[in-house]
């Protein structure tokens, strides 16, 4: 009876206090080993930080399944172009933040090392720009604080051009969008803050925001709201609804090559008749 009570107590504790996502721990855990880099979808980030990861890449393909080292790799003939997900958003929009935190970044972690997803971010959203002399002035939907965070993210996206570098930063910042948290995120991820600060405070950031305005305003069809999701250059209401509600399933279904094992779980949400 005592053993049963102890077992039940442990089960209750497990349910009440779910295990923390270890990938939220930052670079210290991500780059602990090649396996943890794959687990968190930040392999390229760790390779840029640590030359040892480059050496390991030669002997261990990211296409290999960790739980089954003897499994055959996907043949080159069966590899299709990645699904390109482009997100047009603004940094303080509640729906945009929810999509980044609960959909985009978790799916990035699961799929990026498989090579079936690519990501582009455009932090401008419903802002309006006007020109004053040689400077662009922006009015953002959620006020000046949003303009500041959009600018920070624009500079980060320019400085860190690879998703494996910028996605962890954007995820960190969007949990608490602010200049102070941006500096904390940079420190946590061991990203040099000075170039970002120079961009943020100088003319470069202003020009980057103007470029984002041009790209956002050139959308066809024009965006009506944010988050506005474009997949492989296309936007429809069906794409928006499917991607925003279940991005993992959407990417897996859209990818035309051989599906990685992580996509198999998406097919288990429905039980079809025999």
CSV table of C-alpha atoms in Angstrom, one decimal:
chain,number,residue,atom,x,y,z
A,1,UNK,CA,0.0,0.0,0.0
A,2,UNK,CA,2.8,2.4,0.9
A,3,UNK,CA,4.6,1.7,-2.4
A,4,UNK,CA,1.4,2.4,-4.3
A,5,UNK,CA,0.9,5.7,-2.5
A,6,UNK,CA,4.5,6.8,-3.3
A,7,UNK,CA,4.0,5.8,-6.9
A,8,UNK,CA,0.8,7.7,-7.2
A,9,UNK,CA,2.4,10.8,-5.5
A,10,UNK,CA,5.2,10.7,-8.1
A,11,UNK,CA,2.7,10.5,-10.9
A,12,UNK,CA,0.7,13.5,-9.5
A,13,UNK,CA,3.9,15.5,-9.2
A,14,UNK,CA,4.9,14.7,-12.7
A,15,UNK,CA,1.5,15.9,-14.0
A,16,UNK,CA,1.4,19.0,-11.9
A,17,UNK,CA,5.0,20.0,-12.6
A,18,UNK,CA,5.8,19.1,-16.2
A,19,UNK,CA,9.5,18.8,-17.2
A,20,UNK,CA,11.0,22.0,-18.3
A,21,UNK,CA,11.9,22.3,-21.9
A,22,UNK,CA,15.7,21.9,-21.8
A,23,UNK,CA,16.1,23.7,-25.1
A,24,UNK,CA,15.0,26.9,-23.3
A,25,UNK,CA,18.2,26.8,-21.3
A,26,UNK,CA,20.2,28.6,-24.0
A,27,UNK,CA,23.6,27.9,-25.6
A,28,UNK,CA,25.0,26.1,-22.6
A,29,UNK,CA,22.6,23.2,-23.3
A,30,UNK,CA,22.2,23.6,-27.0
A,31,UNK,CA,25.9,23.1,-27.8
A,32,UNK,CA,26.5,20.6,-25.0
A,33,UNK,CA,26.8,17.9,-27.7
A,34,UNK,CA,26.0,17.2,-31.3
A,35,UNK,CA,22.8,15.4,-30.2
A,36,UNK,CA,21.6,18.3,-28.1
A,37,UNK,CA,22.2,20.7,-31.0
A,38,UNK,CA,20.0,18.5,-33.2
A,39,UNK,CA,17.4,18.1,-30.5
A,40,UNK,CA,17.0,21.9,-30.2
A,41,UNK,CA,17.3,22.6,-33.9
A,42,UNK,CA,20.4,24.8,-33.6
A,43,UNK,CA,23.0,22.7,-35.2
A,44,UNK,CA,24.3,25.5,-37.5
A,45,UNK,CA,24.4,27.9,-34.6
A,46,UNK,CA,26.6,25.6,-32.6
A,47,UNK,CA,28.8,24.9,-35.7
A,48,UNK,CA,29.5,28.6,-36.1
A,49,UNK,CA,30.4,28.8,-32.4
A,50,UNK,CA,32.4,25.7,-32.0
A,51,UNK,CA,34.8,24.2,-34.7
A,52,UNK,CA,34.3,20.7,-33.1
A,53,UNK,CA,30.8,20.6,-34.5
A,54,UNK,CA,32.1,21.0,-38.0
A,55,UNK,CA,34.3,18.0,-37.6
A,56,UNK,CA,31.4,16.0,-36.1
A,57,UNK,CA,29.2,16.9,-39.0
A,58,UNK,CA,31.4,14.8,-41.3
A,59,UNK,CA,31.0,11.7,-39.3
A,60,UNK,CA,27.3,12.1,-38.3
A,61,UNK,CA,24.8,13.3,-40.8
A,62,UNK,CA,21.9,15.4,-39.4
A,63,UNK,CA,19.6,13.3,-41.6
A,64,UNK,CA,20.4,10.3,-39.4
A,65,UNK,CA,17.8,9.5,-36.7
A,66,UNK,CA,19.4,9.6,-33.3
A,67,UNK,CA,17.2,6.8,-31.8
A,68,UNK,CA,18.2,4.5,-34.6
A,69,UNK,CA,21.8,4.9,-35.8
A,70,UNK,CA,21.5,2.0,-38.3
A,71,UNK,CA,18.6,3.6,-40.2
A,72,UNK,CA,19.3,4.5,-43.8
A,73,UNK,CA,19.8,8.1,-44.7
A,74,UNK,CA,17.3,9.8,-47.0
A,75,UNK,CA,18.7,9.6,-50.6
A,76,UNK,CA,19.6,12.8,-52.4
A,77,UNK,CA,17.1,11.9,-55.1
A,78,UNK,CA,14.2,12.1,-52.5
A,79,UNK,CA,15.2,15.5,-51.1
A,80,UNK,CA,12.9,18.4,-52.1
A,81,UNK,CA,13.3,22.1,-51.6
A,82,UNK,CA,12.4,23.2,-48.1
A,83,UNK,CA,9.1,24.7,-47.3
A,84,UNK,CA,9.7,28.5,-47.1
A,85,UNK,CA,7.6,30.1,-44.3
A,86,UNK,CA,7.7,33.9,-44.3
A,87,UNK,CA,6.1,35.7,-41.3
A,88,UNK,CA,5.0,39.3,-41.6
A,89,UNK,CA,4.4,40.5,-38.1
A,90,UNK,CA,4.9,43.3,-35.5
A,91,UNK,CA,6.7,42.7,-32.2
A,92,UNK,CA,4.0,43.6,-29.7
A,93,UNK,CA,1.0,42.1,-31.5
A,94,UNK,CA,-0.4,39.5,-29.1
A,95,UNK,CA,-1.3,37.1,-32.0
A,96,UNK,CA,2.1,37.5,-33.5
A,97,UNK,CA,3.9,36.8,-30.3
A,98,UNK,CA,1.7,33.7,-29.6
A,99,UNK,CA,2.5,32.3,-33.0
A,100,UNK,CA,6.2,32.8,-32.6
A,101,UNK,CA,6.4,31.4,-29.1
A,102,UNK,CA,3.9,28.5,-29.4
A,103,UNK,CA,4.2,27.5,-33.1
A,104,UNK,CA,7.1,28.9,-35.1
A,105,UNK,CA,10.0,28.4,-32.7
A,106,UNK,CA,8.9,24.9,-31.5
A,107,UNK,CA,8.4,23.8,-35.1
A,108,UNK,CA,11.8,25.3,-36.0
A,109,UNK,CA,13.4,23.2,-33.2
A,110,UNK,CA,11.8,20.1,-34.5
A,111,UNK,CA,12.3,20.5,-38.2
A,112,UNK,CA,15.3,22.7,-38.9
A,113,UNK,CA,17.9,20.0,-38.7
A,114,UNK,CA,15.9,17.9,-41.2
A,115,UNK,CA,16.2,20.5,-43.9
A,116,UNK,CA,12.5,20.7,-44.8
A,117,UNK,CA,11.8,24.2,-43.5
A,118,UNK,CA,13.3,27.7,-44.1
A,119,UNK,CA,12.1,30.8,-42.3
A,120,UNK,CA,12.0,34.5,-43.2
A,121,UNK,CA,10.9,37.2,-40.7
A,122,UNK,CA,9.6,40.7,-41.5
A,123,UNK,CA,9.0,42.8,-38.3
A,124,UNK,CA,7.0,45.7,-39.7
A,125,UNK,CA,3.3,44.7,-39.7
A,126,UNK,CA,0.7,47.4,-39.7
A,127,UNK,CA,3.1,50.3,-39.2
A,128,UNK,CA,3.0,53.4,-41.4
A,129,UNK,CA,6.1,55.3,-42.6
A,130,UNK,CA,6.6,58.8,-43.7
A,131,UNK,CA,9.8,60.6,-44.8
A,132,UNK,CA,11.2,63.6,-43.0
A,133,UNK,CA,14.3,64.9,-44.9
A,134,UNK,CA,16.7,62.0,-45.3
A,135,UNK,CA,15.1,60.0,-42.4
A,136,UNK,CA,12.1,57.7,-42.3
A,137,UNK,CA,9.6,58.1,-39.4
A,138,UNK,CA,7.4,55.2,-38.3
A,139,UNK,CA,4.1,55.0,-36.5
A,140,UNK,CA,3.4,51.6,-35.1
A,141,UNK,CA,0.1,50.0,-34.2
A,142,UNK,CA,1.1,49.4,-30.6
A,143,UNK,CA,3.0,52.6,-30.0
A,144,UNK,CA,6.6,53.7,-29.8
A,145,UNK,CA,7.7,50.6,-27.8
A,146,UNK,CA,6.7,48.4,-30.7
A,147,UNK,CA,8.6,50.6,-33.2
A,148,UNK,CA,11.7,50.2,-31.0
A,149,UNK,CA,11.4,46.4,-30.8
A,150,UNK,CA,10.7,46.1,-34.5
A,151,UNK,CA,13.9,48.1,-35.0
A,152,UNK,CA,15.9,45.8,-32.7
A,153,UNK,CA,14.6,42.7,-34.5
A,154,UNK,CA,15.3,44.2,-37.9
A,155,UNK,CA,18.9,44.8,-36.9
A,156,UNK,CA,19.3,41.3,-35.4
A,157,UNK,CA,17.8,39.8,-38.6
A,158,UNK,CA,20.3,41.7,-40.6
A,159,UNK,CA,23.3,40.8,-38.4
A,160,UNK,CA,22.3,37.2,-37.9
A,161,UNK,CA,21.2,36.1,-41.4
A,162,UNK,CA,20.8,32.4,-40.7
A,163,UNK,CA,17.6,31.1,-39.0
A,164,UNK,CA,19.7,28.9,-36.6
A,165,UNK,CA,21.2,32.2,-35.3
A,166,UNK,CA,18.3,34.6,-35.4
A,167,UNK,CA,15.4,32.3,-34.3
A,168,UNK,CA,16.8,31.7,-30.8
A,169,UNK,CA,17.2,35.4,-30.3
A,170,UNK,CA,13.8,36.4,-31.6
A,171,UNK,CA,12.2,33.7,-29.4
A,172,UNK,CA,14.1,35.0,-26.4
A,173,UNK,CA,13.1,38.6,-27.1
A,174,UNK,CA,9.5,38.0,-27.9
A,175,UNK,CA,9.0,36.5,-24.4
A,176,UNK,CA,9.5,40.0,-23.0
A,177,UNK,CA,9.9,42.6,-25.9
A,178,UNK,CA,12.1,45.4,-24.6
A,179,UNK,CA,15.5,46.9,-25.0
A,180,UNK,CA,16.8,45.6,-21.7
A,181,UNK,CA,15.6,42.1,-22.5
A,182,UNK,CA,17.3,42.3,-26.0
A,183,UNK,CA,20.6,43.0,-24.2
A,184,UNK,CA,19.9,40.1,-21.9
A,185,UNK,CA,19.1,37.8,-24.8
A,186,UNK,CA,22.3,38.8,-26.6
A,187,UNK,CA,24.4,38.1,-23.5
A,188,UNK,CA,22.6,34.8,-22.9
A,189,UNK,CA,23.2,33.7,-26.5
A,190,UNK,CA,26.8,35.1,-26.6
A,191,UNK,CA,25.9,37.5,-29.4
A,192,UNK,CA,27.9,40.7,-29.6
A,193,UNK,CA,25.6,43.5,-28.7
A,194,UNK,CA,27.7,46.5,-30.0
A,195,UNK,CA,26.9,46.0,-33.7
A,196,UNK,CA,23.2,45.6,-32.9
A,197,UNK,CA,23.3,48.7,-30.8
A,198,UNK,CA,25.1,50.7,-33.5
A,199,UNK,CA,22.5,49.5,-36.0
A,200,UNK,CA,19.6,50.3,-33.7
A,201,UNK,CA,20.9,53.8,-32.9
A,202,UNK,CA,22.2,54.7,-36.3
A,203,UNK,CA,21.1,55.3,-39.9
A,204,UNK,CA,21.4,51.6,-40.8
A,205,UNK,CA,18.5,50.6,-38.7
A,206,UNK,CA,16.3,53.3,-40.2
A,207,UNK,CA,17.1,52.1,-43.7
A,208,UNK,CA,16.4,48.5,-42.7
A,209,UNK,CA,13.0,49.5,-41.4
A,210,UNK,CA,12.3,51.3,-44.7
A,211,UNK,CA,13.2,48.2,-46.6
A,212,UNK,CA,10.9,46.1,-44.4
A,213,UNK,CA,8.1,48.7,-45.1
A,214,UNK,CA,8.7,48.3,-48.9
A,215,UNK,CA,8.7,44.5,-48.7
A,216,UNK,CA,5.6,44.4,-46.5
A,217,UNK,CA,3.7,46.9,-48.7
A,218,UNK,CA,4.6,44.9,-51.8
A,219,UNK,CA,2.8,41.8,-50.6
A,220,UNK,CA,0.3,40.4,-53.2
A,221,UNK,CA,-2.3,40.0,-52.0
A,222,UNK,CA,-1.8,43.0,-49.6
A,223,UNK,CA,-1.8,42.0,-46.0
A,224,UNK,CA,-5.0,42.6,-44.1
A,225,UNK,CA,-3.7,41.7,-40.6
A,226,UNK,CA,-0.8,40.2,-38.7
A,227,UNK,CA,0.5,37.6,-38.3
A,228,UNK,CA,0.4,37.2,-42.1
A,229,UNK,CA,1.9,33.9,-43.2
A,230,UNK,CA,3.3,33.3,-46.7
A,231,UNK,CA,4.3,29.7,-47.7
A,232,UNK,CA,6.5,29.2,-50.7
A,233,UNK,CA,5.6,32.7,-51.9
A,234,UNK,CA,1.8,32.2,-51.6
A,235,UNK,CA,-0.8,33.5,-49.3
A,236,UNK,CA,-4.4,32.2,-49.1
A,237,UNK,CA,-6.9,32.0,-46.3
A,238,UNK,CA,-6.5,28.3,-46.3
A,239,UNK,CA,-2.7,28.5,-46.0
A,240,UNK,CA,-3.1,31.1,-43.2
A,241,UNK,CA,-5.6,29.0,-41.2
A,242,UNK,CA,-3.7,25.8,-41.6
A,243,UNK,CA,-0.2,27.2,-40.8
A,244,UNK,CA,-1.4,29.3,-37.9
A,245,UNK,CA,-3.3,26.5,-36.2
A,246,UNK,CA,-0.8,23.7,-36.7
A,247,UNK,CA,2.4,24.7,-38.4
A,248,UNK,CA,4.1,21.4,-37.9
A,249,UNK,CA,1.4,19.5,-39.7
A,250,UNK,CA,1.2,22.2,-42.4
A,251,UNK,CA,4.9,22.0,-43.2
A,252,UNK,CA,5.0,18.3,-43.2
A,253,UNK,CA,2.0,18.1,-45.5
A,254,UNK,CA,3.4,20.8,-47.8
A,255,UNK,CA,6.9,19.3,-48.1
A,256,UNK,CA,7.0,17.2,-51.3
A,257,UNK,CA,10.1,15.1,-50.5
A,258,UNK,CA,10.4,12.1,-48.2
A,259,UNK,CA,9.0,13.1,-44.8
A,260,UNK,CA,11.3,12.9,-41.8
A,261,UNK,CA,10.2,10.7,-38.9
A,262,UNK,CA,9.0,13.7,-36.9
A,263,UNK,CA,6.3,14.2,-39.5
A,264,UNK,CA,4.8,10.8,-38.8
A,265,UNK,CA,3.3,12.0,-35.5
A,266,UNK,CA,1.2,14.5,-37.4
A,267,UNK,CA,-0.6,11.7,-39.2
A,268,UNK,CA,-1.7,10.2,-35.8
A,269,UNK,CA,-4.2,13.0,-35.0
A,270,UNK,CA,-6.9,11.2,-37.1
A,271,UNK,CA,-7.9,7.6,-37.3
A,272,UNK,CA,-9.3,6.8,-40.7
A,273,UNK,CA,-11.6,3.9,-41.6
A,274,UNK,CA,-9.9,0.8,-43.0
